[in-house]
Short mmCIF file of C-alpha atoms in Angstrom, two decimals:
data_model
loop_
_atom_site.label_atom_id
_atom_site.label_comp_id
_atom_site.label_asym_id
_atom_site.label_seq_id
_atom_site.Cartn_x
_atom_site.Cartn_y
_atom_site.Cartn_z
CA UNK P 1 7.84 171.06 -106.33
CA UNK P 2 9.31 167.82 -107.63
CA UNK P 3 12.97 167.77 -108.10
CA UNK P 4 14.12 167.78 -111.91
CA UNK P 5 16.55 164.91 -111.11
CA UNK P 6 14.00 162.80 -109.59
CA UNK P 7 13.92 159.14 -110.54
CA UNK P 8 10.60 159.74 -112.47
CA UNK P 9 11.95 162.94 -114.29
CA UNK P 10 15.13 161.17 -115.31
CA UNK P 11 13.40 158.06 -116.60
CA UNK P 12 10.68 160.09 -118.44
CA UNK P 13 13.41 161.27 -120.66
CA UNK P 14 15.83 158.35 -120.34
CA UNK P 15 13.38 155.44 -121.25
CA UNK P 16 11.88 156.96 -124.31
CA UNK P 17 15.59 157.73 -125.25
CA UNK P 18 16.67 154.19 -124.89
CA UNK P 19 13.80 153.05 -127.10
CA UNK P 20 14.48 155.57 -129.67
CA UNK P 21 18.12 155.15 -129.36
CA UNK P 22 17.91 151.39 -129.97
CA UNK P 23 15.61 151.56 -132.85
CA UNK P 24 18.71 152.94 -135.09
CA UNK P 25 21.10 149.97 -134.26
CA UNK P 26 18.09 147.53 -134.38
CA UNK P 27 17.68 148.49 -138.06
CA UNK P 28 21.45 147.58 -138.80
CA UNK P 29 21.08 144.36 -136.57
CA UNK P 30 18.05 143.33 -138.46
CA UNK P 31 19.68 143.95 -141.85
CA UNK P 32 22.82 141.75 -140.47
CA UNK P 33 20.41 138.88 -139.18
CA UNK P 34 18.32 138.70 -142.34
CA UNK P 35 21.37 138.95 -144.46
CA UNK P 36 23.43 136.80 -142.60
CA UNK P 37 20.92 133.83 -142.84
CA UNK P 38 20.57 134.23 -146.70
CA UNK P 39 21.79 130.90 -148.00
CA UNK P 40 23.90 132.32 -150.92
CA UNK P 41 27.11 133.91 -150.14
CA UNK P 42 25.71 134.77 -146.62
CA UNK P 43 29.29 135.39 -145.23
CA UNK P 44 30.37 137.85 -147.79
CA UNK P 45 27.04 139.71 -147.78
CA UNK P 46 27.24 139.81 -143.84
CA UNK P 47 30.87 141.17 -144.11
CA UNK P 48 29.59 143.63 -146.64
CA UNK P 49 26.74 144.92 -144.44
CA UNK P 50 28.99 145.04 -141.46
CA UNK P 51 31.54 147.27 -143.43
CA UNK P 52 29.00 149.64 -145.05
CA UNK P 53 27.22 149.91 -141.71
CA UNK P 54 30.27 151.21 -139.85
CA UNK P 55 31.08 153.63 -142.60
CA UNK P 56 27.39 154.96 -142.41
CA UNK P 57 27.63 155.18 -138.73
CA UNK P 58 31.07 157.11 -138.87
CA UNK P 59 29.56 159.73 -141.37
CA UNK P 60 26.20 160.05 -139.54
CA UNK P 61 27.74 160.35 -136.13
CA UNK P 62 30.17 162.91 -137.51
CA UNK P 63 27.68 165.20 -139.31
CA UNK P 64 24.57 164.60 -136.80
CA UNK P 65 26.62 166.42 -133.89
CA UNK P 66 24.39 169.23 -134.53
CA UNK P 67 21.56 167.28 -132.99
CA UNK P 68 23.73 167.22 -129.59
CA UNK P 69 24.60 170.90 -129.88
CA UNK P 70 20.92 171.92 -130.66
CA UNK P 71 19.87 169.81 -127.85
CA UNK P 72 22.44 171.44 -125.39
CA UNK P 73 21.17 175.06 -126.63
CA UNK P 74 17.49 174.53 -126.41
CA UNK P 75 17.86 172.84 -122.95
CA UNK P 76 20.06 175.84 -121.52
CA UNK P 77 17.66 178.46 -122.95
CA UNK P 78 14.78 176.48 -121.54
CA UNK P 79 16.16 176.50 -118.17
CA UNK P 80 16.84 180.26 -118.47
CA UNK P 81 13.07 180.75 -119.79
CA UNK P 82 14.51 182.44 -123.18
CA UNK P 83 13.39 179.93 -125.76
CA UNK P 84 12.17 183.09 -127.95
CA UNK P 85 15.80 183.68 -128.50
CA UNK P 86 16.60 180.48 -130.49
CA UNK P 87 13.51 180.39 -132.63
CA UNK P 88 15.20 181.53 -135.83
CA UNK P 89 18.30 179.28 -134.93
CA UNK P 90 16.30 176.21 -135.32
CA UNK P 91 15.36 176.22 -139.00
CA UNK P 92 18.85 177.57 -139.84
CA UNK P 93 20.13 174.54 -138.11
CA UNK P 94 17.97 172.13 -139.87
CA UNK P 95 18.69 173.48 -143.32
CA UNK P 96 22.48 173.34 -142.33
CA UNK P 97 21.99 169.69 -141.75
CA UNK P 98 20.14 169.37 -145.04
CA UNK P 99 22.73 171.04 -147.20
CA UNK P 100 25.85 169.35 -145.49
CA UNK P 101 24.11 165.86 -146.04
CA UNK P 102 23.78 166.51 -149.79
CA UNK P 103 27.41 167.37 -149.77
CA UNK P 104 28.29 164.01 -148.02
CA UNK P 105 26.34 162.37 -150.45
CA UNK P 106 27.87 163.84 -153.40
CA UNK P 107 31.35 163.31 -152.28
CA UNK P 108 30.98 159.66 -151.06
CA UNK P 109 28.40 157.91 -153.58
CA UNK P 110 30.62 158.02 -156.65
CA UNK P 111 33.72 156.88 -154.71
CA UNK P 112 32.21 153.85 -152.99
CA UNK P 113 34.62 151.51 -154.53
CA UNK P 114 37.82 153.53 -153.39
CA UNK P 115 36.15 153.99 -149.97
CA UNK P 116 35.54 150.26 -149.14
CA UNK P 117 38.82 149.21 -150.71
CA UNK P 118 40.31 151.22 -148.10
CA UNK P 119 38.66 148.82 -145.62
CA UNK P 120 40.64 145.93 -147.38
CA UNK P 121 37.33 144.62 -148.99
CA UNK P 122 37.74 142.89 -152.23
CA UNK P 123 36.07 140.64 -154.61
CA UNK P 124 32.48 139.74 -153.68
CA UNK P 125 32.66 141.63 -150.47
CA UNK P 126 33.58 144.76 -152.17
CA UNK P 127 31.03 144.43 -154.99
CA UNK P 128 28.22 143.85 -152.47
CA UNK P 129 29.54 146.91 -150.28
CA UNK P 130 29.40 149.16 -153.42
CA UNK P 131 25.70 147.97 -154.33
CA UNK P 132 24.38 148.30 -150.58
CA UNK P 133 26.22 151.73 -149.93
CA UNK P 134 24.82 153.31 -153.12
CA UNK P 135 21.39 152.85 -151.90
CA UNK P 136 21.64 153.49 -148.22
CA UNK P 137 23.69 156.73 -148.93
CA UNK P 138 20.41 158.17 -150.31
CA UNK P 139 19.23 158.09 -146.87
CA UNK P 140 21.64 160.78 -145.57
CA UNK P 141 19.29 163.84 -145.98
CA UNK P 142 16.47 161.96 -144.39
CA UNK P 143 18.27 160.73 -141.25
CA UNK P 144 20.31 164.12 -140.65
CA UNK P 145 17.25 166.28 -140.82
CA UNK P 146 15.29 163.94 -138.45
CA UNK P 147 18.29 163.95 -136.16
CA UNK P 148 18.40 167.64 -136.08
CA UNK P 149 14.55 167.74 -135.24
CA UNK P 150 15.14 164.95 -132.30
CA UNK P 151 17.68 167.49 -130.96
CA UNK P 152 14.91 170.08 -130.48
CA UNK P 153 12.78 167.48 -128.73
CA UNK P 154 15.40 166.41 -126.34
CA UNK P 155 16.24 170.14 -125.78
CA UNK P 156 12.57 170.52 -124.91
CA UNK P 157 12.84 167.64 -122.45
CA UNK P 158 10.73 165.32 -124.56
CA UNK P 159 12.29 162.08 -125.80
CA UNK P 160 8.78 160.45 -126.24
CA UNK P 161 8.09 161.81 -129.83
CA UNK P 162 11.45 160.60 -131.08
CA UNK P 163 10.87 157.06 -129.65
CA UNK P 164 7.40 156.91 -131.44
CA UNK P 165 9.16 157.88 -134.67
CA UNK P 166 12.05 155.58 -134.08
CA UNK P 167 9.60 152.76 -133.22
CA UNK P 168 7.41 152.98 -136.32
CA UNK P 169 10.60 153.28 -138.47
CA UNK P 170 12.12 150.03 -136.82
CA UNK P 171 8.92 148.03 -137.40
CA UNK P 172 8.73 149.28 -141.21
CA UNK P 173 12.41 148.24 -141.63
CA UNK P 174 11.92 144.75 -140.05
CA UNK P 175 8.88 144.26 -142.22
CA UNK P 176 10.33 145.41 -145.51
CA UNK P 177 13.66 143.32 -144.60
CA UNK P 178 11.78 140.04 -144.90
CA UNK P 179 9.56 141.11 -147.66
CA UNK P 180 12.35 142.37 -149.88
CA UNK P 181 15.46 140.30 -149.03
CA UNK P 182 13.72 136.85 -149.46
CA UNK P 183 11.02 138.08 -151.81
CA UNK P 184 7.49 136.46 -152.17
CA UNK P 185 6.93 133.78 -154.80
CA UNK P 186 5.17 135.06 -157.91
CA UNK P 187 4.95 138.64 -156.62
CA UNK P 188 8.38 140.03 -155.44
CA UNK P 189 11.70 138.75 -156.48
CA UNK P 190 14.30 138.36 -153.74
CA UNK P 191 16.67 141.26 -153.77
CA UNK P 192 19.07 140.07 -151.18
CA UNK P 193 21.35 142.74 -149.79
CA UNK P 194 19.78 145.52 -151.95
CA UNK P 195 16.47 144.56 -150.48
CA UNK P 196 17.85 145.38 -147.08
CA UNK P 197 19.20 148.81 -148.21
CA UNK P 198 15.79 149.82 -149.72
CA UNK P 199 14.09 148.67 -146.39
CA UNK P 200 16.35 150.84 -144.39
CA UNK P 201 15.75 153.81 -146.86
CA UNK P 202 11.76 153.40 -146.35
CA UNK P 203 12.22 153.30 -142.53
CA UNK P 204 14.36 156.53 -142.49
CA UNK P 205 11.62 158.24 -144.68
CA UNK P 206 8.92 157.29 -142.40
CA UNK P 207 10.81 158.64 -139.53
CA UNK P 208 11.27 161.93 -141.02
CA UNK P 209 7.59 162.22 -141.93
CA UNK P 210 6.60 161.54 -138.44
CA UNK P 211 9.29 163.95 -136.84
CA UNK P 212 7.95 166.93 -138.93
CA UNK P 213 4.53 166.12 -137.96
CA UNK P 214 5.55 166.30 -134.24
CA UNK P 215 7.73 169.29 -134.82
CA UNK P 216 5.09 171.35 -136.45
CA UNK P 217 2.15 170.34 -134.04
CA UNK P 218 3.93 169.99 -130.75
CA UNK P 219 6.84 172.51 -130.55
CA UNK P 220 6.84 176.39 -130.44
CA UNK P 221 9.24 176.33 -133.40
CA UNK P 222 9.00 176.65 -137.15
CA UNK P 223 11.08 176.11 -140.34
CA UNK P 224 10.72 179.44 -141.75
CA UNK P 225 14.15 180.49 -142.92
CA UNK P 226 15.40 184.05 -141.49
CA UNK P 227 18.00 185.95 -143.56
CA UNK P 228 19.14 187.54 -140.41
CA UNK P 229 21.64 184.96 -139.03
CA UNK P 230 20.97 184.07 -135.39
CA UNK P 231 23.73 185.35 -133.22
CA UNK P 232 23.89 181.65 -131.57
CA UNK P 233 24.66 179.94 -134.80
CA UNK P 234 28.28 180.48 -134.55
CA UNK P 235 28.38 178.97 -131.11
CA UNK P 236 26.15 176.06 -132.18
CA UNK P 237 28.38 175.38 -135.36
CA UNK P 238 31.60 175.68 -133.13
CA UNK P 239 30.30 173.23 -130.64
CA UNK P 240 29.17 170.96 -133.53
CA UNK P 241 32.58 171.45 -135.06
CA UNK P 242 34.45 170.26 -131.97
CA UNK P 243 31.91 167.20 -131.87
CA UNK P 244 32.70 166.46 -135.62
CA UNK P 245 36.40 166.23 -134.66
CA UNK P 246 35.58 164.16 -131.73
CA UNK P 247 33.23 161.84 -133.52
CA UNK P 248 35.96 161.47 -136.48
CA UNK P 249 38.45 160.46 -134.09
CA UNK P 250 35.95 157.94 -132.68
CA UNK P 251 35.24 156.49 -136.02
CA UNK P 252 38.86 156.30 -136.97
CA UNK P 253 39.04 153.61 -134.14
CA UNK P 254 36.17 151.90 -135.69
CA UNK P 255 37.58 152.09 -139.17
CA UNK P 256 40.99 150.69 -137.89
CA UNK P 257 39.09 147.75 -136.11
CA UNK P 258 37.14 146.81 -139.22
CA UNK P 259 40.33 147.34 -141.60
CA UNK P 260 42.45 144.90 -139.42
CA UNK P 261 39.47 142.42 -139.29
CA UNK P 262 38.99 142.47 -142.90
CA UNK P 263 42.58 141.74 -143.43
CA UNK P 264 42.47 138.69 -141.16
CA UNK P 265 39.87 137.06 -143.40
CA UNK P 266 36.23 136.97 -144.39
CA UNK P 267 35.21 134.90 -141.29
CA UNK P 268 36.93 137.58 -139.05
CA UNK P 269 35.29 140.54 -140.50
CA UNK P 270 31.80 138.55 -140.43
CA UNK P 271 32.41 137.95 -136.67
CA UNK P 272 33.52 141.58 -136.25
CA UNK P 273 30.40 142.79 -137.84
CA UNK P 274 28.18 140.98 -135.37
CA UNK P 275 30.44 142.10 -132.54
CA UNK P 276 30.62 145.60 -133.32
CA UNK P 277 26.75 145.95 -134.11
CA UNK P 278 26.05 144.20 -130.69
CA UNK P 279 28.35 146.66 -129.08
CA UNK P 280 26.73 149.73 -130.83
CA UNK P 281 23.19 148.24 -129.83
CA UNK P 282 24.28 148.19 -126.10
CA UNK P 283 25.87 151.74 -126.57
CA UNK P 284 22.75 153.18 -127.77
CA UNK P 285 20.87 151.45 -124.97
CA UNK P 286 22.92 152.78 -122.16
CA UNK P 287 22.88 156.10 -124.01
CA UNK P 288 19.26 156.81 -123.04
CA UNK P 289 20.56 157.78 -119.75
CA UNK P 290 23.14 159.84 -121.40
CA UNK P 291 20.40 161.73 -123.39
CA UNK P 292 18.67 162.40 -120.02
CA UNK P 293 21.99 163.73 -118.47
CA UNK P 294 22.26 165.92 -121.88
CA UNK P 295 18.75 167.47 -121.65
CA UNK P 296 18.52 167.65 -117.87
CA UNK P 297 22.19 168.85 -117.44
CA UNK P 298 21.97 171.57 -120.19
CA UNK P 299 18.59 172.89 -118.32
CA UNK P 300 20.40 172.98 -114.87
CA UNK P 301 23.26 174.91 -116.16
CA UNK P 302 20.96 177.33 -117.82
CA UNK P 303 19.28 177.64 -114.19
CA UNK P 304 22.82 177.64 -112.59
CA UNK P 305 21.53 174.89 -110.26
CA UNK P 306 24.93 173.05 -109.51
CA UNK P 307 23.62 171.31 -106.45
CA UNK P 308 21.09 169.36 -108.58
CA UNK P 309 23.74 168.96 -111.48
CA UNK P 310 26.13 167.06 -109.26
CA UNK P 311 23.01 165.04 -107.78
CA UNK P 312 22.19 164.18 -111.41
CA UNK P 313 25.50 162.75 -112.16
CA UNK P 314 25.46 160.43 -109.27
CA UNK P 315 21.82 159.06 -110.10
CA UNK P 316 22.49 158.63 -113.84
CA UNK P 317 25.76 156.87 -113.20
CA UNK P 318 24.01 154.31 -110.85
CA UNK P 319 20.97 153.77 -113.36
CA UNK P 320 23.32 153.48 -116.44
CA UNK P 321 25.68 150.88 -114.54
CA UNK P 322 22.70 148.90 -113.54
CA UNK P 323 21.30 148.75 -117.00
CA UNK P 324 25.02 147.54 -118.13
CA UNK P 325 24.97 144.74 -115.48
CA UNK P 326 21.45 143.57 -116.68
CA UNK P 327 22.73 143.53 -120.24
CA UNK P 328 25.69 141.37 -119.09
CA UNK P 329 23.66 138.99 -117.22
CA UNK P 330 21.08 138.69 -120.20
CA UNK P 331 23.73 138.04 -122.60
CA UNK P 332 25.77 135.65 -120.24
CA UNK P 333 22.48 133.28 -120.06
CA UNK P 334 22.10 133.26 -123.81
CA UNK P 335 25.83 133.38 -124.72
CA UNK P 336 25.84 130.41 -127.09
CA UNK P 337 22.54 131.21 -128.71
CA UNK P 338 22.99 134.98 -129.37
CA UNK P 339 25.48 134.34 -132.41
CA UNK P 340 22.91 131.98 -133.89
CA UNK P 341 20.52 134.81 -134.60
CA UNK P 342 22.93 136.37 -137.23
CA UNK P 343 24.81 133.37 -138.79
CA UNK P 344 24.95 129.77 -138.96
CA UNK P 345 28.60 129.50 -140.19
CA UNK P 346 30.57 127.33 -137.66
CA UNK P 347 33.71 129.18 -138.20
CA UNK P 348 32.27 132.58 -137.72
CA UNK P 349 30.36 131.57 -134.79
CA UNK P 350 33.53 130.14 -133.04
CA UNK P 351 35.42 133.36 -133.70
CA UNK P 352 32.19 135.51 -132.35
CA UNK P 353 32.14 133.29 -129.07
CA UNK P 354 35.68 133.41 -128.40
CA UNK P 355 35.75 137.38 -128.27
CA UNK P 356 32.19 138.13 -127.28
CA UNK P 357 32.99 137.91 -123.29
CA UNK P 358 35.27 141.21 -123.78
CA UNK P 359 32.36 142.94 -125.22
CA UNK P 360 30.37 142.16 -122.18
CA UNK P 361 32.99 142.66 -119.52
CA UNK P 362 33.46 146.39 -120.80
CA UNK P 363 29.80 147.34 -120.35
CA UNK P 364 30.09 148.97 -117.04
CA UNK P 365 33.08 150.99 -117.93
CA UNK P 366 30.89 151.91 -121.34
CA UNK P 367 28.03 153.16 -119.07
CA UNK P 368 30.13 155.63 -116.98
CA UNK P 369 31.92 156.79 -120.34
CA UNK P 370 28.62 157.55 -122.08
CA UNK P 371 26.72 159.08 -119.10
CA UNK P 372 29.19 161.63 -118.54
CA UNK P 373 29.51 162.13 -122.34
CA UNK P 374 25.75 163.16 -122.33
CA UNK P 375 26.19 165.50 -119.46
CA UNK P 376 29.24 167.02 -120.76
CA UNK P 377 27.47 167.68 -124.17
CA UNK P 378 24.43 169.34 -122.38
CA UNK P 379 27.04 171.47 -120.52
CA UNK P 380 28.63 172.78 -123.91
CA UNK P 381 31.80 171.27 -122.96
CA UNK P 382 32.62 170.14 -126.53
CA UNK P 383 36.24 171.23 -126.53
CA UNK P 384 37.10 168.98 -123.66
CA UNK P 385 35.41 165.93 -125.04
CA UNK P 386 36.97 166.46 -128.14
CA UNK P 387 40.52 166.54 -126.71
CA UNK P 388 39.84 163.63 -124.54
CA UNK P 389 38.78 161.46 -127.43
CA UNK P 390 41.67 162.24 -129.38
CA UNK P 391 43.92 161.30 -126.57
CA UNK P 392 41.90 158.00 -126.05
CA UNK P 393 42.22 157.16 -129.74
CA UNK P 394 45.62 158.12 -130.63
CA UNK P 395 47.60 157.43 -127.28
CA UNK P 396 45.28 154.49 -126.17
CA UNK P 397 43.37 152.69 -128.88
CA UNK P 398 45.75 152.65 -131.60
CA UNK P 399 49.12 151.69 -129.90
CA UNK P 400 47.28 148.86 -128.17
CA UNK P 401 45.89 147.58 -131.57
CA UNK P 402 49.15 147.80 -133.27
CA UNK P 403 51.04 145.98 -130.22
CA UNK P 404 48.05 143.38 -130.28
CA UNK P 405 48.35 142.96 -133.87
CA UNK P 406 51.98 142.31 -133.71
CA UNK P 407 51.67 139.69 -131.12
CA UNK P 408 49.14 137.86 -133.31
CA UNK P 409 45.84 138.51 -131.14
CA UNK P 410 43.70 139.33 -134.08
CA UNK P 411 40.00 140.19 -132.83
CA UNK P 412 41.22 139.69 -129.13
CA UNK P 413 43.48 142.73 -129.74
CA UNK P 414 40.94 144.63 -131.30
CA UNK P 415 38.49 144.44 -128.37
CA UNK P 416 41.33 144.92 -125.95
CA UNK P 417 42.13 147.99 -127.67
CA UNK P 418 38.48 149.31 -127.47
CA UNK P 419 38.44 148.36 -123.85
CA UNK P 420 41.76 150.58 -123.21
CA UNK P 421 39.62 153.22 -125.17
CA UNK P 422 36.90 153.23 -123.02
CA UNK P 423 38.69 153.17 -119.82
CA UNK P 424 40.80 156.26 -120.83
CA UNK P 425 37.51 158.09 -121.78
CA UNK P 426 35.37 157.20 -118.38
CA UNK P 427 38.35 158.08 -116.27
CA UNK P 428 39.13 161.55 -118.09
CA UNK P 429 35.41 162.51 -117.70
CA UNK P 430 34.91 161.53 -114.11
CA UNK P 431 38.08 163.42 -113.23
CA UNK P 432 37.17 166.58 -115.01
CA UNK P 433 33.68 166.38 -113.88
CA UNK P 434 34.67 166.17 -110.15
CA UNK P 435 37.20 168.87 -110.34
CA UNK P 436 34.96 171.53 -112.12
CA UNK P 437 31.54 170.98 -110.62
CA UNK P 438 31.89 169.18 -107.23
CA UNK P 439 33.22 172.47 -105.74
CA UNK P 440 30.20 174.43 -107.06
CA UNK P 441 27.75 171.94 -105.61
CA UNK P 442 27.97 173.80 -102.28
#
């Protein structure tokens, strides 16, 4: 019988996960590329799209951690041949995501001005941020229910369905971006930044409809809500809560970075918006192998197959680092052309080009950190992930950023701080995994 950690089995999960993963940041990158090339107030609109995109990512990453928790629990029960034990858990988790998303919308949509003022946005950037967010926030329920269902798919060792949903959603977004942002003479008036927001909303709705179709047609689960609370719901929510805290710390780092960049001036936050979204795109790209680690690692733990768990870590590390070097090489060859895709302003492009090399240099470190992140999530090690991220953020990233700002390093300092952050995360995960699971391998 073929090993579950063979090249074929890993890539059957990883490659669709990569494509599905990059579809999400591709939506934001498309918005930024289209908005950044609008002739009127393009720098301000680009800055607003970047700020709102960061805030949306922060919220979605925090509350969507139930996706990872669902995936871990489903994969562990799949490995133990006990899927029947989680049949009532799945609808409870999905409806929890739906209810939580409505609360998030109600508590943020009406305070958009205060939220984005905290990012140091003002004037036209603040106005654009409010307008863009009021529309994008309507997508919280769509995205969070979709993510919960994607967690079920991943737990069942299938990322192909999520890939198909994400690709169609990305295609809808790209098509509507050009249609609604620029408009069509005599038919559709140009809607600029609001058009990009409506395009994203339509893409999220499309992905949800497709995800529900696959859920009902292809999985053994249903969405009929049982009044008897599944005994595993407490464990799922506890795991999700630890991941909430972890992701809140992660997004605190991103918030600080954007707040400082905005304070340096509109050209700096515009360049930072491009850098951050490219970094996120790379992260989701590499994260495909982390998703494979999450799904397969949970299944191996459920089967108590520690030998293959150790083998999994070695193989996925190798594949993820290779992907990182390929990304570095491609971007190195196109170094001066990449910025032009997003904006034509000379001042913005100069700042972007001067810092982009740091983003590229950190990719192999990112690959190790993201890969072990995925495995640890599949193993249910949410508490350790939480504590490590808190240490990396408050004892690594934040002091480095403050020192760099004091010496006037500006965006250089922001990305040096991110580099330190990722070094701490990757080192902490590798050391913990070797200590805990290497001895069990034999």
